[in-house]
XYZ file of N, CA, C and O in Angstrom:
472
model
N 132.527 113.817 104.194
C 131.275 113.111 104.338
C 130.385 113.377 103.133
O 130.374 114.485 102.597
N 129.530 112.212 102.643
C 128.719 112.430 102.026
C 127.549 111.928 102.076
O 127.648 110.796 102.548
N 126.139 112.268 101.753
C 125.263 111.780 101.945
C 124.959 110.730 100.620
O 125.338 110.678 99.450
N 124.173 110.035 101.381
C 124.191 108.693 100.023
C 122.966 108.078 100.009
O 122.613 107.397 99.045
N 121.953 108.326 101.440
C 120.416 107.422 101.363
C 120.058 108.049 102.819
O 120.572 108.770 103.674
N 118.819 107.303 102.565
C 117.878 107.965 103.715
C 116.643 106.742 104.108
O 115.694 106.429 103.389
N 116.865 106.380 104.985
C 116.190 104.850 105.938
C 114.563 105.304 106.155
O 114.173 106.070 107.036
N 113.874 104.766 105.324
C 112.422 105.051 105.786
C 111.719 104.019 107.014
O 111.922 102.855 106.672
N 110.995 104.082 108.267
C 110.863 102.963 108.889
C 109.052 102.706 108.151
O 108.467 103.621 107.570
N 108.677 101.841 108.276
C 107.073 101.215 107.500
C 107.366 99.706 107.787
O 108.361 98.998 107.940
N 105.777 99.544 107.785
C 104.977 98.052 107.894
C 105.195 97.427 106.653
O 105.346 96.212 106.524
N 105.210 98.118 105.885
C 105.523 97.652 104.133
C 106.839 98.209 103.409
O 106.728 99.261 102.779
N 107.670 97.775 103.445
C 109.083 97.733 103.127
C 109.055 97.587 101.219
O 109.635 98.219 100.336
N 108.254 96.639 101.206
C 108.394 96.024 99.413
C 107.476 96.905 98.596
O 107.714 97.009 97.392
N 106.305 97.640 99.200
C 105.511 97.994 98.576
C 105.635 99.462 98.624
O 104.975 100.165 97.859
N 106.557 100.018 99.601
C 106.763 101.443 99.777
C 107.942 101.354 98.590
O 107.747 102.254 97.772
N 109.024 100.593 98.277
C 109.970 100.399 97.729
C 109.657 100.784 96.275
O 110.378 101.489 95.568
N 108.150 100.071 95.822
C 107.861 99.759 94.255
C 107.134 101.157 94.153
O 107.265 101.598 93.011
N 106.277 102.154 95.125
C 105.635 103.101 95.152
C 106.484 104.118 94.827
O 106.336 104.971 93.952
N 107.442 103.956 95.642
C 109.001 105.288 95.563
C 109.476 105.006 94.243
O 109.371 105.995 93.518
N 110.008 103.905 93.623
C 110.325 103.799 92.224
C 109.549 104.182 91.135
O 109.931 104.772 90.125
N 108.104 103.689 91.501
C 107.448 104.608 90.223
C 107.613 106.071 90.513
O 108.524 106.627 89.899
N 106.816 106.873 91.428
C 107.163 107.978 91.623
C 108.086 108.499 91.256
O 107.916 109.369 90.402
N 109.296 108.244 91.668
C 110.384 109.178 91.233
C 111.628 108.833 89.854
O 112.629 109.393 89.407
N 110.777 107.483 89.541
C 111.505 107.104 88.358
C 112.961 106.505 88.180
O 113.814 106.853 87.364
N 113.029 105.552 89.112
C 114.459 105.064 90.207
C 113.810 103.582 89.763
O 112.994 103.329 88.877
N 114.376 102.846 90.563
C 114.766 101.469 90.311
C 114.987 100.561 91.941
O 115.683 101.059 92.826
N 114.113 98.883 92.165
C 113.917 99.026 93.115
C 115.389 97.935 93.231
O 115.113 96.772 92.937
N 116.467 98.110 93.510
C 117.770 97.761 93.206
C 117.689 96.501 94.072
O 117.987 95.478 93.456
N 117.300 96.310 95.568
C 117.762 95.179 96.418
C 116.399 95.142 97.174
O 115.660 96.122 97.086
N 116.143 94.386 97.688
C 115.179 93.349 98.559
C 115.957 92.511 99.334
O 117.078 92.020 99.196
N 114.776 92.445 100.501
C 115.413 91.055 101.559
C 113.499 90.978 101.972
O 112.608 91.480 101.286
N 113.384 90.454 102.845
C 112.249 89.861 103.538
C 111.430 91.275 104.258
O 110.245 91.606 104.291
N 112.866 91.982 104.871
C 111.956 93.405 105.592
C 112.569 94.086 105.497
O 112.935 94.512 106.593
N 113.188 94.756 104.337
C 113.849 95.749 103.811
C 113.800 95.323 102.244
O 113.505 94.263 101.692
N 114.346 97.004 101.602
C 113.956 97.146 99.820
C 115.202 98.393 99.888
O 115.636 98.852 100.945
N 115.524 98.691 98.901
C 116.540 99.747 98.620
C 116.038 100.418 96.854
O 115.980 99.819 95.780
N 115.835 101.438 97.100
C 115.213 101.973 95.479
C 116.628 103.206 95.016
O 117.118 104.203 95.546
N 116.827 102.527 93.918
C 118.101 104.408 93.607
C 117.086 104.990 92.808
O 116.108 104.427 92.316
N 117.504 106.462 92.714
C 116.376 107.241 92.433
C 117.572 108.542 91.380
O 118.317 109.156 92.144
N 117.727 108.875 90.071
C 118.030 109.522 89.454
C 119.053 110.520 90.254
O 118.492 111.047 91.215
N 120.317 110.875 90.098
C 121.105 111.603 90.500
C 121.980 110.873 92.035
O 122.641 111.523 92.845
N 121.735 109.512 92.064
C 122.489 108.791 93.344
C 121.960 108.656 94.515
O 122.429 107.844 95.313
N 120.850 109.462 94.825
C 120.746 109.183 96.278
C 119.918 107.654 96.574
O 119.058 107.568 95.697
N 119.874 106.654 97.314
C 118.939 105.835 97.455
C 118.621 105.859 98.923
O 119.211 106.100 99.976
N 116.854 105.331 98.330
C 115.928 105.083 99.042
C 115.564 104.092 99.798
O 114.588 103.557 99.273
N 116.040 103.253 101.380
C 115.914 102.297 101.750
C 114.615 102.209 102.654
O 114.185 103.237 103.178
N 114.144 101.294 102.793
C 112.545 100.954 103.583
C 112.673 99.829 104.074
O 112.624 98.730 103.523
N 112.925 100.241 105.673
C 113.026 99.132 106.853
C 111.938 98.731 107.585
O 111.338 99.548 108.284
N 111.566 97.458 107.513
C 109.999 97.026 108.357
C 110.274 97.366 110.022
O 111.137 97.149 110.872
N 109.156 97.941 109.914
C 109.278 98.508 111.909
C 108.288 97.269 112.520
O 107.274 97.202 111.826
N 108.288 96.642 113.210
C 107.235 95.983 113.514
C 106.677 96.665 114.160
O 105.972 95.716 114.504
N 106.131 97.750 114.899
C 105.560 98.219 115.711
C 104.922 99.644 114.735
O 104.378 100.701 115.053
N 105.104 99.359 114.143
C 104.884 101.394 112.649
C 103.892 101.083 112.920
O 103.365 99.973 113.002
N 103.288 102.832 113.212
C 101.948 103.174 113.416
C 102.220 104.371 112.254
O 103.210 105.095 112.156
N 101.181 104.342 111.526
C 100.905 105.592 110.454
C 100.919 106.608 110.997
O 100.214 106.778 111.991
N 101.904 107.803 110.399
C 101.611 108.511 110.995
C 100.764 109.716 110.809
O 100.429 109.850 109.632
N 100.304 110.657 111.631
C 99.194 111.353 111.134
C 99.998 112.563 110.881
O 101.054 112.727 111.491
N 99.411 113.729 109.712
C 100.134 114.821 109.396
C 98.731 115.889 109.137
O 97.759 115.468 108.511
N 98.764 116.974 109.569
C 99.488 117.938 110.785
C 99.688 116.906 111.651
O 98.889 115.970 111.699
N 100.895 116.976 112.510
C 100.647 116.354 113.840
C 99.430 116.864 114.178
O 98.873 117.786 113.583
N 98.697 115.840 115.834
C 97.662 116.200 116.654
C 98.443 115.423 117.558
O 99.142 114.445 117.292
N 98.218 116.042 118.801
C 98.817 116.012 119.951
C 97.928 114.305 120.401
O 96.721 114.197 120.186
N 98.786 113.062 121.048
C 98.244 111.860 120.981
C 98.199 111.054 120.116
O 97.888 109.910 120.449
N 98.472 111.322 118.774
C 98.679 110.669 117.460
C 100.426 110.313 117.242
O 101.416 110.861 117.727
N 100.312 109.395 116.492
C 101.777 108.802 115.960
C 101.901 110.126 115.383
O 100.798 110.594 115.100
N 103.478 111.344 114.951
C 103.975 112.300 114.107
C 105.111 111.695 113.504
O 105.875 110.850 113.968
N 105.102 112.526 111.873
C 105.815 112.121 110.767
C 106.939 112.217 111.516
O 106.897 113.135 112.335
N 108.330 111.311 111.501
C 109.397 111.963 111.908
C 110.116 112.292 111.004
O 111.246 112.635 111.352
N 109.811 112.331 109.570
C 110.715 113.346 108.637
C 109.482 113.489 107.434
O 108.268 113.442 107.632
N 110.076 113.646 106.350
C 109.284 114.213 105.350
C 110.513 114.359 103.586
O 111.576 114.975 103.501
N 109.872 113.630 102.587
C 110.593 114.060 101.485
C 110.914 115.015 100.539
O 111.460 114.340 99.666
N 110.917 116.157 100.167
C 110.766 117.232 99.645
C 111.484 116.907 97.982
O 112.654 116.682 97.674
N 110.005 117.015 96.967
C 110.919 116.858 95.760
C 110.346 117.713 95.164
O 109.151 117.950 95.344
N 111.359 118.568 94.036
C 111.372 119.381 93.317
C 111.005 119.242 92.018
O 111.893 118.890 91.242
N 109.757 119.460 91.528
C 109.216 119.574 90.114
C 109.210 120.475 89.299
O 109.482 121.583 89.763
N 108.913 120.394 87.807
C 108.688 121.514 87.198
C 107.506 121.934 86.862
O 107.339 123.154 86.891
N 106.258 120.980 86.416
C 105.309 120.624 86.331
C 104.313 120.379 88.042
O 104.178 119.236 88.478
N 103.721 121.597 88.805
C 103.318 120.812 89.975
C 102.106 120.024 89.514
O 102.052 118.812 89.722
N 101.182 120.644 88.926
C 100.092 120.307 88.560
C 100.224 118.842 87.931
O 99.667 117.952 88.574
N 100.809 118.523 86.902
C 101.574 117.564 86.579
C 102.228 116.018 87.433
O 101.910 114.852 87.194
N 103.023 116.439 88.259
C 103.844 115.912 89.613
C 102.591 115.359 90.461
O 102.687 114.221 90.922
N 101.447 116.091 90.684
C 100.303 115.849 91.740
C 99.754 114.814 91.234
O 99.479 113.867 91.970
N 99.467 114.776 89.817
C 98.590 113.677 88.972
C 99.311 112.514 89.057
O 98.785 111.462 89.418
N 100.774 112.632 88.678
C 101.337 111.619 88.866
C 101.434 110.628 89.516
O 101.460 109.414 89.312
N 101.520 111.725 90.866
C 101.651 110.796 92.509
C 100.457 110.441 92.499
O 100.332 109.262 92.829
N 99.661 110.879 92.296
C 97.958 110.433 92.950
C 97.586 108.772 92.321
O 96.864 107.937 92.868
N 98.495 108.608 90.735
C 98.327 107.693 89.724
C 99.216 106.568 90.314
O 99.203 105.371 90.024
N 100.091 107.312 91.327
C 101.366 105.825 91.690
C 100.367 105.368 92.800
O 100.332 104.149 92.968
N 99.670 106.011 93.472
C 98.896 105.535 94.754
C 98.864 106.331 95.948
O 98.284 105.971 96.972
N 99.804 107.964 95.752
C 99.879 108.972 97.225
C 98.266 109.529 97.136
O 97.580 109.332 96.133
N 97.895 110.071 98.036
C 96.841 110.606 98.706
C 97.421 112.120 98.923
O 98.540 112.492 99.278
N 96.106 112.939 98.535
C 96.764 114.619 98.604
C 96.144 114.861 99.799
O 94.939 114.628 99.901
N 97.057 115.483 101.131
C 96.983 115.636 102.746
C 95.708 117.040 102.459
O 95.720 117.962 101.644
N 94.962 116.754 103.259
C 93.277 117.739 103.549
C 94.205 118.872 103.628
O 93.989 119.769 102.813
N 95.413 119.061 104.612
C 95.912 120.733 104.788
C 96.980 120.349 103.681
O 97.604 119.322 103.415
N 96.888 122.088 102.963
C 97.738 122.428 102.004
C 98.489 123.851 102.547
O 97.915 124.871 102.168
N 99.706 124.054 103.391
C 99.942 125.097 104.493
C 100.331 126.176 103.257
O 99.847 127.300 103.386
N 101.317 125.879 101.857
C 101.855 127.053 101.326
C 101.482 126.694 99.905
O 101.478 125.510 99.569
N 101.085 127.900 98.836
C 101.224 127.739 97.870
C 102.686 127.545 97.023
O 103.781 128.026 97.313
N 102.370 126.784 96.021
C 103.582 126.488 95.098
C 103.963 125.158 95.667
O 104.987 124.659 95.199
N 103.214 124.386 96.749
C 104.093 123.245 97.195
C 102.574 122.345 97.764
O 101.704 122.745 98.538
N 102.673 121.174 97.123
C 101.932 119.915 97.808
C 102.143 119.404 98.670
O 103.322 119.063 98.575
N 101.640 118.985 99.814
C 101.710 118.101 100.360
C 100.565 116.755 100.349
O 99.340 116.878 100.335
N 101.389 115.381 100.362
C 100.989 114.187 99.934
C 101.440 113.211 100.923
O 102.405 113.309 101.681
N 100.644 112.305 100.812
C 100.816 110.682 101.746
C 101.060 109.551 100.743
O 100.317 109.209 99.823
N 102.162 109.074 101.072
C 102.160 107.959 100.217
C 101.639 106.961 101.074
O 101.153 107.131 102.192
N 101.850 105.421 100.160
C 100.589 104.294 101.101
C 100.628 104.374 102.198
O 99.563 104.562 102.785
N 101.921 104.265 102.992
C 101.995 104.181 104.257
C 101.316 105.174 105.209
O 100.902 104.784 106.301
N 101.178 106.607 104.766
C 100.819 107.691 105.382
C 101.912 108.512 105.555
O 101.669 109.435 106.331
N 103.442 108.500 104.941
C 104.310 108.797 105.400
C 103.850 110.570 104.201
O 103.438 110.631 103.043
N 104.110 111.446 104.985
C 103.894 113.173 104.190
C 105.134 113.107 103.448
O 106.155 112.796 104.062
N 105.194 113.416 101.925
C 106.069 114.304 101.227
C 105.278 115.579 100.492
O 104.096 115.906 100.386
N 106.366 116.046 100.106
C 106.379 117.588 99.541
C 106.880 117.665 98.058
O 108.034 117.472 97.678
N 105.748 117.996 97.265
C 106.076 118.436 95.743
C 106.451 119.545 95.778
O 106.049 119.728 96.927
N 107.151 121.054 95.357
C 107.310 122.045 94.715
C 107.823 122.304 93.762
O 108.639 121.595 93.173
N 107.516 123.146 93.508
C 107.846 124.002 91.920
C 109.251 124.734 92.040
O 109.651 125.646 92.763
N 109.930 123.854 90.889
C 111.168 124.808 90.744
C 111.160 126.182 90.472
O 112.221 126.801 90.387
């Protein structure tokens, strides 16, 4: 077995697609109407399926709120760097910051990823 991609669900399929490509410097390879597929440096790709029903979700969870059901974790060398970046593609830096050496961020959708430092 190998792993090869990872299915994001969102209201915005095309625009999470072009957000993930700048960010991580990938390419937004395929489109349809409610789905996008981005490859992203070293093989893995990034697909974004329209949910009709996606509610943003909120991060920390709060008990009654939509919760993230996963999270991206990417590895930088530059965090300080990496943060500016994302903030410049369009992520939002999350009010709680739980550990040093590691960001946490919202991209448009609200979906949480994770910068750290190699």
């Amino acid at each position: 077995m190998r792993l090869t991609s990872v299915t994001v669900g969102t209201a915005r399929p095309l625009e999470l697609a072009a957000f993930y490509a700048r960010l991580l410097g990938g390419s937004v390879s395929r489109t349809e109407p409610d789905w996008a597929q981005v490859r992203v440096p070293g093989g893995l790709t990034l697909n974004f399926e329209h949910e009709a029903c996606f509610r943003r979700p909120v991060w920390p969870a709060r008990a009654g709120e939509q919760t993230a059901s996963q999270h991206l974790d990417v590895e930088v060398e530059d965090l300080e760097a990496a943060v500016g970046h994302a903030l410049g593609c369009g992520a939002a830096l999350a009010e709680e910051q739980p550990q040093p050496g590691v960001r946490v961020l919202l991209d448009p959708d609200g979906h949480p990823f994770c910068l750290f430092k190699a």
